[in-house]
Coordinates of C-alpha atoms in Angstrom, one line a residue:
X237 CA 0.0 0.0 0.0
X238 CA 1.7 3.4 -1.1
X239 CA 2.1 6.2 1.6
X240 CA 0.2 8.8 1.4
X241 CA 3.6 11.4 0.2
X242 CA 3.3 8.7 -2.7
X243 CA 0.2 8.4 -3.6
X244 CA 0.4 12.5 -4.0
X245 CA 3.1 12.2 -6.2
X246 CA 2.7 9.6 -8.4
X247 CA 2.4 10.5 -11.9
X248 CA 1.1 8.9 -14.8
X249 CA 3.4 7.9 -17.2
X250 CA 3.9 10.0 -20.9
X251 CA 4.3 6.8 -22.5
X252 CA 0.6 5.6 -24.9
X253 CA -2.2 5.4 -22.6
X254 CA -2.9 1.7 -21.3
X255 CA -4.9 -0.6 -23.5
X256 CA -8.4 -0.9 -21.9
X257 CA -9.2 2.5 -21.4
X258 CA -12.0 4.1 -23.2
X259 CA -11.0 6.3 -25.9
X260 CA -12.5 9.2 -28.0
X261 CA -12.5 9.0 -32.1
X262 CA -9.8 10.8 -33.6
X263 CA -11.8 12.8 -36.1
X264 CA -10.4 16.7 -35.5
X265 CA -7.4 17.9 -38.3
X266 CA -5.6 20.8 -38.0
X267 CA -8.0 23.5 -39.7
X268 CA -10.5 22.2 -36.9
X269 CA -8.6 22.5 -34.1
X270 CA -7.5 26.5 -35.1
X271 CA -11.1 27.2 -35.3
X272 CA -11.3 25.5 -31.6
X273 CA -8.7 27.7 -30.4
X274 CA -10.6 30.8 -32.5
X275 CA -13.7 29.9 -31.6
X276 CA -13.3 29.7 -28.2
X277 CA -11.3 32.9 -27.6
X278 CA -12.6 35.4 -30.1
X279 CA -15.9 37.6 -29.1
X280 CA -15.4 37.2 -25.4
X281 CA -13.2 39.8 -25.0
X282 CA -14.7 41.7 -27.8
X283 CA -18.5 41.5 -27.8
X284 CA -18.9 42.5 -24.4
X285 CA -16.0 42.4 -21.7
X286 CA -15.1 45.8 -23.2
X287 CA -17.7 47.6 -20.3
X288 CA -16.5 45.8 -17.9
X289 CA -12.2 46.5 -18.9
X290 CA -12.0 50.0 -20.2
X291 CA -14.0 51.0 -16.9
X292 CA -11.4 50.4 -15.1
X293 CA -8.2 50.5 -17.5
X294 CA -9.4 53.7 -19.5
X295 CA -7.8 53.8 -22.9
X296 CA -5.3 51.8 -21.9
X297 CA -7.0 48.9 -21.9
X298 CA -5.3 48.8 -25.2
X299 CA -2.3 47.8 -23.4
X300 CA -4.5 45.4 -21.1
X301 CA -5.1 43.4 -24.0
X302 CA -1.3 43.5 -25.2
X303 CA -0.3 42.6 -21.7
X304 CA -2.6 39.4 -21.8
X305 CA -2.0 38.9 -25.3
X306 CA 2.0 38.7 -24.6
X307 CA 1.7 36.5 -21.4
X308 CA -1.3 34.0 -23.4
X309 CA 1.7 33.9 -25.9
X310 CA 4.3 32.5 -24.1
X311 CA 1.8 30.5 -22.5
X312 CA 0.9 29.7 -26.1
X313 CA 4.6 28.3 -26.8
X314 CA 4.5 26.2 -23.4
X315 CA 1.3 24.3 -24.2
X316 CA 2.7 24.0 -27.9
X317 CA 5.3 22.0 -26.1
X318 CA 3.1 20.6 -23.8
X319 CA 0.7 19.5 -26.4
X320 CA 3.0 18.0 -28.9
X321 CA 5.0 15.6 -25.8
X322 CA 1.5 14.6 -24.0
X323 CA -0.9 14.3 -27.0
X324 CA -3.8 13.4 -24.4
X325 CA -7.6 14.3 -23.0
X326 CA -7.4 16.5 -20.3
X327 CA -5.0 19.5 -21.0
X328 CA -3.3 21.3 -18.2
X329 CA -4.6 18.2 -16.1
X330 CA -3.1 15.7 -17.7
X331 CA 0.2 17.7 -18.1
X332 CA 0.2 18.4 -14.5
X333 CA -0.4 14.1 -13.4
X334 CA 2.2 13.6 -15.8
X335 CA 4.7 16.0 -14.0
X336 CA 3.7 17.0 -10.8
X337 CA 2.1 14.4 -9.3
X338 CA -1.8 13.0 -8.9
X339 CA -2.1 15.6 -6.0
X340 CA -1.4 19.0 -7.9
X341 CA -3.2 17.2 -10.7
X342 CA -6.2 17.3 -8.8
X343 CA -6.1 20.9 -7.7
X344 CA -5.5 21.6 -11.7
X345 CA -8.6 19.8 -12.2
X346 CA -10.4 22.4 -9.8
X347 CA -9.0 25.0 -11.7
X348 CA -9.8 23.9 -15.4
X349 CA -13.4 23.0 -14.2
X350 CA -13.9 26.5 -12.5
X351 CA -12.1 27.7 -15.3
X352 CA -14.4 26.2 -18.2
X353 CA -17.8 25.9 -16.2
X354 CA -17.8 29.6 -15.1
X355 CA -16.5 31.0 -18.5
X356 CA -19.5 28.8 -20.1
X357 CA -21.6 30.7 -18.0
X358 CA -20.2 33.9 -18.7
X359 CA -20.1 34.0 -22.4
X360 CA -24.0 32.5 -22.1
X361 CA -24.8 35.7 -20.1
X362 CA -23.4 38.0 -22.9
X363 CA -25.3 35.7 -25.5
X364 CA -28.4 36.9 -23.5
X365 CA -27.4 41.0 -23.9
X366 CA -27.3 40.2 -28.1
X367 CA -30.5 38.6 -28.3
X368 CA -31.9 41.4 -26.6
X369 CA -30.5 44.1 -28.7
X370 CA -31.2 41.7 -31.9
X371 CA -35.0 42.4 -31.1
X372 CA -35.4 45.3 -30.1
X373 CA -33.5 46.1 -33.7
X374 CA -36.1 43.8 -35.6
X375 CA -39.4 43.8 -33.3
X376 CA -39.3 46.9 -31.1
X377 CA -39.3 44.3 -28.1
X378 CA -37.4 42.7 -26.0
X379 CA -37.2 39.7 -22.8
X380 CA -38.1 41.2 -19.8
X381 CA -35.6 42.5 -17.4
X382 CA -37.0 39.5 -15.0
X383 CA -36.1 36.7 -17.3
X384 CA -32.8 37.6 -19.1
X385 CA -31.0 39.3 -16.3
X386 CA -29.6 37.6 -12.7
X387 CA -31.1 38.5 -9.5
X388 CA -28.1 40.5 -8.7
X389 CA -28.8 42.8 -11.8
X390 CA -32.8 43.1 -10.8
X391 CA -33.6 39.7 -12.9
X392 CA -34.8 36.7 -11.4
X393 CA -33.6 34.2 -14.2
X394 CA -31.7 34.8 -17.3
X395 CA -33.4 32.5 -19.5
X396 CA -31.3 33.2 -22.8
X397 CA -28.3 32.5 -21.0
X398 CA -29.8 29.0 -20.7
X399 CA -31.4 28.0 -23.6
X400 CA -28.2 28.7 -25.7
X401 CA -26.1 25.9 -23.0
X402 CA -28.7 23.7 -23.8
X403 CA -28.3 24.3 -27.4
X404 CA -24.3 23.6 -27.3
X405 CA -24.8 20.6 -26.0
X406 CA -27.5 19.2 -27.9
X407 CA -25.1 19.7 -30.5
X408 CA -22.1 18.1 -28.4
X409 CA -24.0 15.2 -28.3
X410 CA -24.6 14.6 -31.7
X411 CA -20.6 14.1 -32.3
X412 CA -17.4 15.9 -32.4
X413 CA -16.6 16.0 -35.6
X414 CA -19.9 17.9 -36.3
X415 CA -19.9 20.6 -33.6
X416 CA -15.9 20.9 -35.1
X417 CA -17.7 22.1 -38.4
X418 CA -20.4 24.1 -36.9
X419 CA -18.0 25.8 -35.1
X420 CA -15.6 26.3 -38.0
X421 CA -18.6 28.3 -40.1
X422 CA -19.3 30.1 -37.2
X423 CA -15.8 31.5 -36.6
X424 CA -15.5 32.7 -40.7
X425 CA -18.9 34.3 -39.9
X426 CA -17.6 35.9 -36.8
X427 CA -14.5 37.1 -38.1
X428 CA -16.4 38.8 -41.3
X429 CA -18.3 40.4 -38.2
X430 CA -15.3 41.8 -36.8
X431 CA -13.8 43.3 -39.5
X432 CA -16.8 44.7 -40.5
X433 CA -17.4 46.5 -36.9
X434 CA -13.8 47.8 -37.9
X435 CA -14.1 49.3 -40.9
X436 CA -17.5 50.9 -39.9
X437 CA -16.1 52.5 -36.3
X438 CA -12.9 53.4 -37.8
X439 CA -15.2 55.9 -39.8
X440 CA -16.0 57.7 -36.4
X441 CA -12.4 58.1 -34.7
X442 CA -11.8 60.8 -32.4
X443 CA -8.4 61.2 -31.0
X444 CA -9.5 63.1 -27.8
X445 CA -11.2 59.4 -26.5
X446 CA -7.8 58.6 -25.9
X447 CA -6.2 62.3 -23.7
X448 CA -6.7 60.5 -21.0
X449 CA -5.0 57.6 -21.6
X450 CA -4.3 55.7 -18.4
X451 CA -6.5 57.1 -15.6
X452 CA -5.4 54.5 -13.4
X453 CA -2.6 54.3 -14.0
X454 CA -0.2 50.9 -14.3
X455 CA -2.8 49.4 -11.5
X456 CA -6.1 49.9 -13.8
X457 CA -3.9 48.3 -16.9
X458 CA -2.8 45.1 -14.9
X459 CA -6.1 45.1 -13.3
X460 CA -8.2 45.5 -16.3
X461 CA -5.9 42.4 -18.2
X462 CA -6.9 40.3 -15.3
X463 CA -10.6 40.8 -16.0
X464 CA -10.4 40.3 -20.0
X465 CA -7.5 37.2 -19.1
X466 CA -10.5 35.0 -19.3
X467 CA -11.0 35.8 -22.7
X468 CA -8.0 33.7 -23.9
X469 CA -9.3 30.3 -22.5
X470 CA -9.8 29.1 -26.3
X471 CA -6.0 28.4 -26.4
X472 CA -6.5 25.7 -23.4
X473 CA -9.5 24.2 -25.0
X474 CA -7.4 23.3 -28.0
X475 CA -5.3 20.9 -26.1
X476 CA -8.5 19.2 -24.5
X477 CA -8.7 17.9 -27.7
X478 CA -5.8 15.8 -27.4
X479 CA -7.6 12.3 -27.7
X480 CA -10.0 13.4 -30.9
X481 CA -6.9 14.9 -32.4
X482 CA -6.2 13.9 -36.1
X483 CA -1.6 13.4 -35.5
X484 CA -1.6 15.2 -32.4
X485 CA 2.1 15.8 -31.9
X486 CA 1.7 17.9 -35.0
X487 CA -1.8 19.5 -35.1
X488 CA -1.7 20.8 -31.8
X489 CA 1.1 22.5 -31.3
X490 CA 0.5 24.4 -35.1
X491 CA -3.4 24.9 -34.0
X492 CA -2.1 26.8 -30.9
X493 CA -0.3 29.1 -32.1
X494 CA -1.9 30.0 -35.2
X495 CA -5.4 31.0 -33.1
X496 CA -3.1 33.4 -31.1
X497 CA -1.9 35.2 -34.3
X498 CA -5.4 35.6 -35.4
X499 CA -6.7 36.2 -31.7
X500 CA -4.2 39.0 -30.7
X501 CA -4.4 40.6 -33.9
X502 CA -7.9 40.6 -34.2
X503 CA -8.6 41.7 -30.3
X504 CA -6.2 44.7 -30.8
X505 CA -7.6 46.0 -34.0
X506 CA -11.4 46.4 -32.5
X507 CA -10.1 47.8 -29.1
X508 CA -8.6 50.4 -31.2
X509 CA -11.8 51.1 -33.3
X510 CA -14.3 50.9 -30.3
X511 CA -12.5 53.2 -28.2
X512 CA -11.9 55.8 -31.1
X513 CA -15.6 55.6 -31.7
X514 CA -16.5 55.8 -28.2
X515 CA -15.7 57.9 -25.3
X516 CA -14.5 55.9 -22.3
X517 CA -16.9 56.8 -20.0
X518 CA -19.5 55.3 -22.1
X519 CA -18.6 51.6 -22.0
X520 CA -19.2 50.8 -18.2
X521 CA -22.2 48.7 -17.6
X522 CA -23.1 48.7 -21.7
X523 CA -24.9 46.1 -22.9
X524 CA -24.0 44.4 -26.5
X525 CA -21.6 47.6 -26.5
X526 CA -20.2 47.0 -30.1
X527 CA -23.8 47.1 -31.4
X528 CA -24.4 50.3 -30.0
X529 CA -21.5 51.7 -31.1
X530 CA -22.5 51.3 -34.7
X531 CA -26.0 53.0 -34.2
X532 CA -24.8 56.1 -32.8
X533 CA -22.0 56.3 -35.9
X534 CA -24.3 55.5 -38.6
X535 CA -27.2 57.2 -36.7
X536 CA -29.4 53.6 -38.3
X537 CA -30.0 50.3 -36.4
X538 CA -29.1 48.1 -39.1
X539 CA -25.4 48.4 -38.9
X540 CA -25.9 47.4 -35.2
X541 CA -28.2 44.2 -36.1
X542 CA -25.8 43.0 -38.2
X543 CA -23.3 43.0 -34.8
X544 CA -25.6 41.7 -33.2
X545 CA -26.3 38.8 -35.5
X546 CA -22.3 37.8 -35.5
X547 CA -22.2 38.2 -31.7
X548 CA -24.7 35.6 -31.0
X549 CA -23.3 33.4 -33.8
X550 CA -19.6 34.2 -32.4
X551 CA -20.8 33.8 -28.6
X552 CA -22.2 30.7 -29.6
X553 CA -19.2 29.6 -30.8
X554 CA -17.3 30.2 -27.4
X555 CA -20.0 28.9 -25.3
X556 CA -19.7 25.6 -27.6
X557 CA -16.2 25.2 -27.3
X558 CA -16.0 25.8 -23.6
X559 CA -18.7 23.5 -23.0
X560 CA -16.7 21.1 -25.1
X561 CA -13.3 21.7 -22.9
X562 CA -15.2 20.8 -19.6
X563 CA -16.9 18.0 -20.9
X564 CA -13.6 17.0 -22.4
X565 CA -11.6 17.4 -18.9
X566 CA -14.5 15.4 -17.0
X567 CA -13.6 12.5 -19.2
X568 CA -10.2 12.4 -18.6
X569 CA -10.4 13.2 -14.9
X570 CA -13.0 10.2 -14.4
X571 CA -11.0 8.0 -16.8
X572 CA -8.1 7.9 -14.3
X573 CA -10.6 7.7 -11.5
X574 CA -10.3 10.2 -10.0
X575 CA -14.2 11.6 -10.2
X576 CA -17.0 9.1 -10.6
X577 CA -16.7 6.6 -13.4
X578 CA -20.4 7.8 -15.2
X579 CA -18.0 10.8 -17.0
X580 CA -15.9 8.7 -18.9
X581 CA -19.0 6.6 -20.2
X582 CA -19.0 7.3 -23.9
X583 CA -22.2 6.5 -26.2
X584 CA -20.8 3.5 -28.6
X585 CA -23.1 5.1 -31.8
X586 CA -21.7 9.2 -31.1
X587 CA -18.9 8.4 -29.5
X588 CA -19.3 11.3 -27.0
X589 CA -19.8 11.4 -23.4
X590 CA -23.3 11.7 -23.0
X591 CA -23.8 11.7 -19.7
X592 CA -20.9 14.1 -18.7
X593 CA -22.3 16.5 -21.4
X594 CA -26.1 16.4 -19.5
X595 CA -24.6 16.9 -16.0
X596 CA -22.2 19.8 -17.6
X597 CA -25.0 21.8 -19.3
X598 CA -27.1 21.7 -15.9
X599 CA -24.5 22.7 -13.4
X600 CA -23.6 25.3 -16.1
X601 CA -27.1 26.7 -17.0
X602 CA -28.0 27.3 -13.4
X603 CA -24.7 29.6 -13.0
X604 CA -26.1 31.4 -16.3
X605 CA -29.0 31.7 -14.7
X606 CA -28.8 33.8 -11.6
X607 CA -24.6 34.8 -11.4
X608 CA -23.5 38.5 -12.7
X609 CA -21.4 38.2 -15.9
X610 CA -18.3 40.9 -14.3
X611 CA -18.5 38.0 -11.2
X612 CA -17.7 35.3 -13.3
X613 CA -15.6 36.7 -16.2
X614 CA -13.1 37.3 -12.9
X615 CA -13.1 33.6 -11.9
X616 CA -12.5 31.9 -15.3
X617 CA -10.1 34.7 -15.4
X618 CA -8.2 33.1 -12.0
X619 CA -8.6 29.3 -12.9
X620 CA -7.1 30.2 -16.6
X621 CA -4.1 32.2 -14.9
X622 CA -3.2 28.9 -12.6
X623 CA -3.7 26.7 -15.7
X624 CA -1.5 29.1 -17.9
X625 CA 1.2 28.7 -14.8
X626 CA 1.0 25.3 -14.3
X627 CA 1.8 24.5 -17.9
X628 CA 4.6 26.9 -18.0
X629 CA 6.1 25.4 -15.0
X630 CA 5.3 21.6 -16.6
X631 CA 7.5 22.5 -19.4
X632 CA 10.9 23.0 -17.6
X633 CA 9.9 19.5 -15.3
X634 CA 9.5 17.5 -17.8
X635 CA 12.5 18.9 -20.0
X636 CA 14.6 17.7 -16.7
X637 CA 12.4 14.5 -16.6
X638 CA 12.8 13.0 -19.6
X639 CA 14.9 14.9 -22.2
X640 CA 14.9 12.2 -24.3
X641 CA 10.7 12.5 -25.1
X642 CA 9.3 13.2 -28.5
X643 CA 8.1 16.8 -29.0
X644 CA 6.3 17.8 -31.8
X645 CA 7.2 21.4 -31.0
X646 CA 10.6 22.9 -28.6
X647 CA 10.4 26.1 -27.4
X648 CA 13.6 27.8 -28.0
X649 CA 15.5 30.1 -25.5
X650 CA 15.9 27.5 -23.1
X651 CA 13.9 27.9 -19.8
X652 CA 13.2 31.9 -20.7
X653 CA 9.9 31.2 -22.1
X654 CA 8.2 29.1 -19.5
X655 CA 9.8 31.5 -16.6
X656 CA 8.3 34.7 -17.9
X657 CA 5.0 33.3 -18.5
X658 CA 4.9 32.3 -15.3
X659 CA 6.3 36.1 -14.1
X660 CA 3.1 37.2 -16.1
X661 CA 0.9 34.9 -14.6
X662 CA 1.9 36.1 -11.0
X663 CA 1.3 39.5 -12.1
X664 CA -1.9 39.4 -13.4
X665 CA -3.2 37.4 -10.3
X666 CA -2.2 39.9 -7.7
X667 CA -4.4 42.4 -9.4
X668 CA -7.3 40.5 -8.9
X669 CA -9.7 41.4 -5.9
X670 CA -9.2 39.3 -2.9
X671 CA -13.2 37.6 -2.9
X672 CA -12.0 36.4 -6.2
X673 CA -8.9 35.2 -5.1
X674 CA -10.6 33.7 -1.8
X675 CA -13.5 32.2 -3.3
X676 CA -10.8 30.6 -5.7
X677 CA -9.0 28.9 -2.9
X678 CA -12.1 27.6 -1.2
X679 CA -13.4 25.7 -4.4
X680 CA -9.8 24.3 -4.8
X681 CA -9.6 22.8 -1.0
X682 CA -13.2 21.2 -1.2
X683 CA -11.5 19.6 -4.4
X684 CA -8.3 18.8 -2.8
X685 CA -11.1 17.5 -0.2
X686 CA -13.0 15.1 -2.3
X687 CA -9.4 13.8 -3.8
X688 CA -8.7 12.4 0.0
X689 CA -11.8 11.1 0.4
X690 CA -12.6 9.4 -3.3
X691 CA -9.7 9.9 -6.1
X692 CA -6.9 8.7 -4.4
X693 CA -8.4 5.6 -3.2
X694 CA -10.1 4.7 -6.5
X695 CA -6.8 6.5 -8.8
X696 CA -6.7 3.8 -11.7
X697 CA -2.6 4.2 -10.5
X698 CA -3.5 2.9 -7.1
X699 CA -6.5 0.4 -8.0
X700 CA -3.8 -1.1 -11.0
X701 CA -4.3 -1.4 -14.8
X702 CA -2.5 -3.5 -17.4
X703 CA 0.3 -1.4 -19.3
X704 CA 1.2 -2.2 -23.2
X705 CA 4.4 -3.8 -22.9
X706 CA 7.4 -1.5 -23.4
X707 CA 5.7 1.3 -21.8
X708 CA 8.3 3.6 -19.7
X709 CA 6.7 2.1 -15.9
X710 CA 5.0 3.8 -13.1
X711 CA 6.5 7.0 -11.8
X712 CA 6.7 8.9 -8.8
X713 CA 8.6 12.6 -8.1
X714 CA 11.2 10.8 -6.1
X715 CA 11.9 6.9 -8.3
X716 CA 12.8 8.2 -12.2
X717 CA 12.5 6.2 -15.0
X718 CA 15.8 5.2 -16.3
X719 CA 16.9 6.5 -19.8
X720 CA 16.9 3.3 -21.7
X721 CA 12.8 3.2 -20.0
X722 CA 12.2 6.8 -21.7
X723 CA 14.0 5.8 -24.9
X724 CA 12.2 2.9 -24.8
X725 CA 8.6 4.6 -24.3
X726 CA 9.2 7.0 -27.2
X727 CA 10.2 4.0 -29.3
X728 CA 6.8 2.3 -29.0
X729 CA 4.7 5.9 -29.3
X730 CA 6.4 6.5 -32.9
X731 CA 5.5 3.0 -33.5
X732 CA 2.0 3.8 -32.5
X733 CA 1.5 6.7 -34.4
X734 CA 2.9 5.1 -37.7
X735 CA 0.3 2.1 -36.9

């Protein structure tokens, strides 16, 4: 019987999975898996975290999204890395068993699920301020304040915010190669969107929106990157794709970092156009903000319906692909035990986690319903930042670890990379308020809580599984494999791949 030091540090091995376990269908290629990336970061920091950012950052939030943009970027690189040596379900999860230890694994796992469910939520709450605006544009009506709003805001249930969850994963369950193509067409149709909202608010630029540039000064900046931070959560999803992955080692890594090009470039562009067409004091507490901006430049509603129409397509597209990560991270975390075993039960005709997706799209609709989106955009922003860190940090491990490992993608510069996107990291979190910080902390011990009591006692590493032969053995922090082992392990997973 392992000690309980061990059974916290035992790690999963990065060798193929072992031969039993349930798998996913590998049906995602690389075009897919940018559009996952794209889909599930672009709009959110766009369509409507602009009123809750620039009232805090000014003008500067400019820089807010440069400051996130540079830090997702060489968090970007790490999970390239990451991606390419542990081609698995599970993202910063996984990464984290297979360097860490089972323990930080599972306190991962609390962040990734806080970190998907809440930004589900979230972008489903800004889905809800689109429809709204969309008729009032066509019909001269809209949903009552009472049933598209949260209590907080003077609602009692947002009911948009729901229906579009349940939408997403209707569509979840159908398969994963078809809500890969739905999202695909929707992220062409939101980009057109985008660069349409540019090319009209460029038309209204006025130079004295930005005089006062950084009212508060480098504080407001920081602080207002830590609120839009969430916004970059598309980049993880990719790499809970891991096990639906058409050549992994190759796909990921290259779907990574070409959403951030198109992300960064995309996110800078409009912040530049809204806030030339808008005075700053005019975006806090705006609902479907971009929309509006339109109207009042064209002085006409139908520039602003069209907004509208590629915000809800777009927010669909994030609310998809984040629903898609949890479900995704569920799986893995139930296939090595450690959460119930009715997660990792996958519908033999789909091929999709039914039952996961159900229980995901009701513990998510209810936060929809009655939570304040500025609430939970700051804690997907806090379980993204830990994720982002712990990746970084997973990189250098397991470059000590096993040298010898096939990557699909090395980040140069040594251990430069991974260290200053965990500086960044660091930074943004202290500029988050302390509630957020607390409330973090408490959902991650009542995790680290349930691990004690259920995942380490039925951990598929302590209950025993059979291993394909030639796989590098089991591992703790303390007992390494030997080189020959690692050699060996990377041996058989070329063998694999060519198979």
């Amino acid at each position: 019987m392992p000690t309980i030091a061990q059974q916290l540090l035992r790690r999963k091995p990065t060798a193929p999975v072992a031969t039993g376990e349930v798998h996913l269908k590998r049906s995602i290629g690389l075009f897919s898996l940018t559009m996952i990336g794209v889909g599930g970061t672009l709009g959110t920091g766009i369509f409507f975290i602009l009123s809750q950012a620039v009232p805090i950052a000014g003008p500067a939030v400019i820089w807010s999204f440069v400051i996130g943009g540079v830090v997702a970027g060489l968090t970007a690189l790490c999970y390239a890395e990451m991606a390419g040596a542990v081609p698995v379900s599970g993202s910063t999860y996984s990464y984290a068993y297979a360097t860490l230890g089972e323990g930080t694994a599972m306190a991962v796992g609390a962040c990734l699920l806080l970190e998907y469910g809440v930004s589900t939520a979230a972008v489903a709450v800004g889905w809800s301020q689109y429809v709204n605006q969309l008729l009032q544009n066509l019909l001269g009506w809209q949903i009552p304040v009472e049933l598209s709003q949260a209590p907080e805001q003077g609602g009692i249930v947002n009911i948009p915010a729901v229906i579009v969850i349940v939408l997403c994963a209707l569509l979840l369950m159908r398969g994963a190669r078809e809500s890969t193509l739905v999202n695909s067409i929707m992220v062409v149709v939101k980009i057109s969107v985008v660069l349409f909202f540019c090319a009209v608010a460029f038309t209204g630029w006025n130079t004295d929106h930005f005089h006062n540039f950084a009212p508060a000064g480098l504080a407001g900046v920081v602080g207002g990157a830590g609120i839009i931070f969430f916004s970059f959560v598309g980049l993880d999803a990719v790499s809970t794709a891991g096990d639906e992955a058409k050549n992994p080692k190759r796909n990921l890594p290259l779907a990574i970092m070409f959403a951030l090009g198109i992300i960064i470039t995309l996110y800078v562009l409009t912040c530049l156009a809204a806030l030339g067409a808008q005075a700053p004091e005019k975006f806090k507490n705006q609902d479907a903000g971009l929309a509006a901006i339109l109207q009042n430049i064209i002085g006409s509603t139908w520039p602003g319906t069209v907004v509208a129409i590629g915000a809800i397509i777009s927010i669909f597209s994030v609310t998809l692909v984040c629903l898609y990560g949890q479900t995704r991270i569920l799986f893995a975390m139930s296939r090595d035990g450690m959460i119930p075993r009715v997660f990792a039960k996958v519908n033999p005709r789909t091929m999709t986690p039914i039952p996961n997706t159900v229980i995901v799209m009701i513990a998510t609709g209810v936060l929809a319903a009655v939570v304040p989106i500025d609430f939970l955009a700051e804690m997907t922003s806090i379980g993204t930042l830990v994720a982002f860190l712990v990746v970084s940090l997973g990189v250098i491990i397991l470059r000590v670890r096993e040298p010898e490992l096939e990557r699909g993608f090395r980040l140069p510069l040594g251990w430069t990379i991974p260290i200053l996107s965990i500086l960044g990291c660091i930074a943004i979190i202290t500029q988050l308020r302390l509630v957020t910080i607390l409330v973090f902390l408490a959902w991650t011990a009542v995790f680290l809580v349930f691990y004690w009591f259920y995942g380490r006692r039925h951990s598929a590493l302590q209950v025993g599984h059979p291993v394909i032969e030639a796989e590098a053995p089991f591992t703790t922090n303390v007992a390494q494999p030997s080189t020959g082992a690692v050699r060996e392990a990377a041996a058989a997973r070329r063998e694999a791949d060519r198979g």
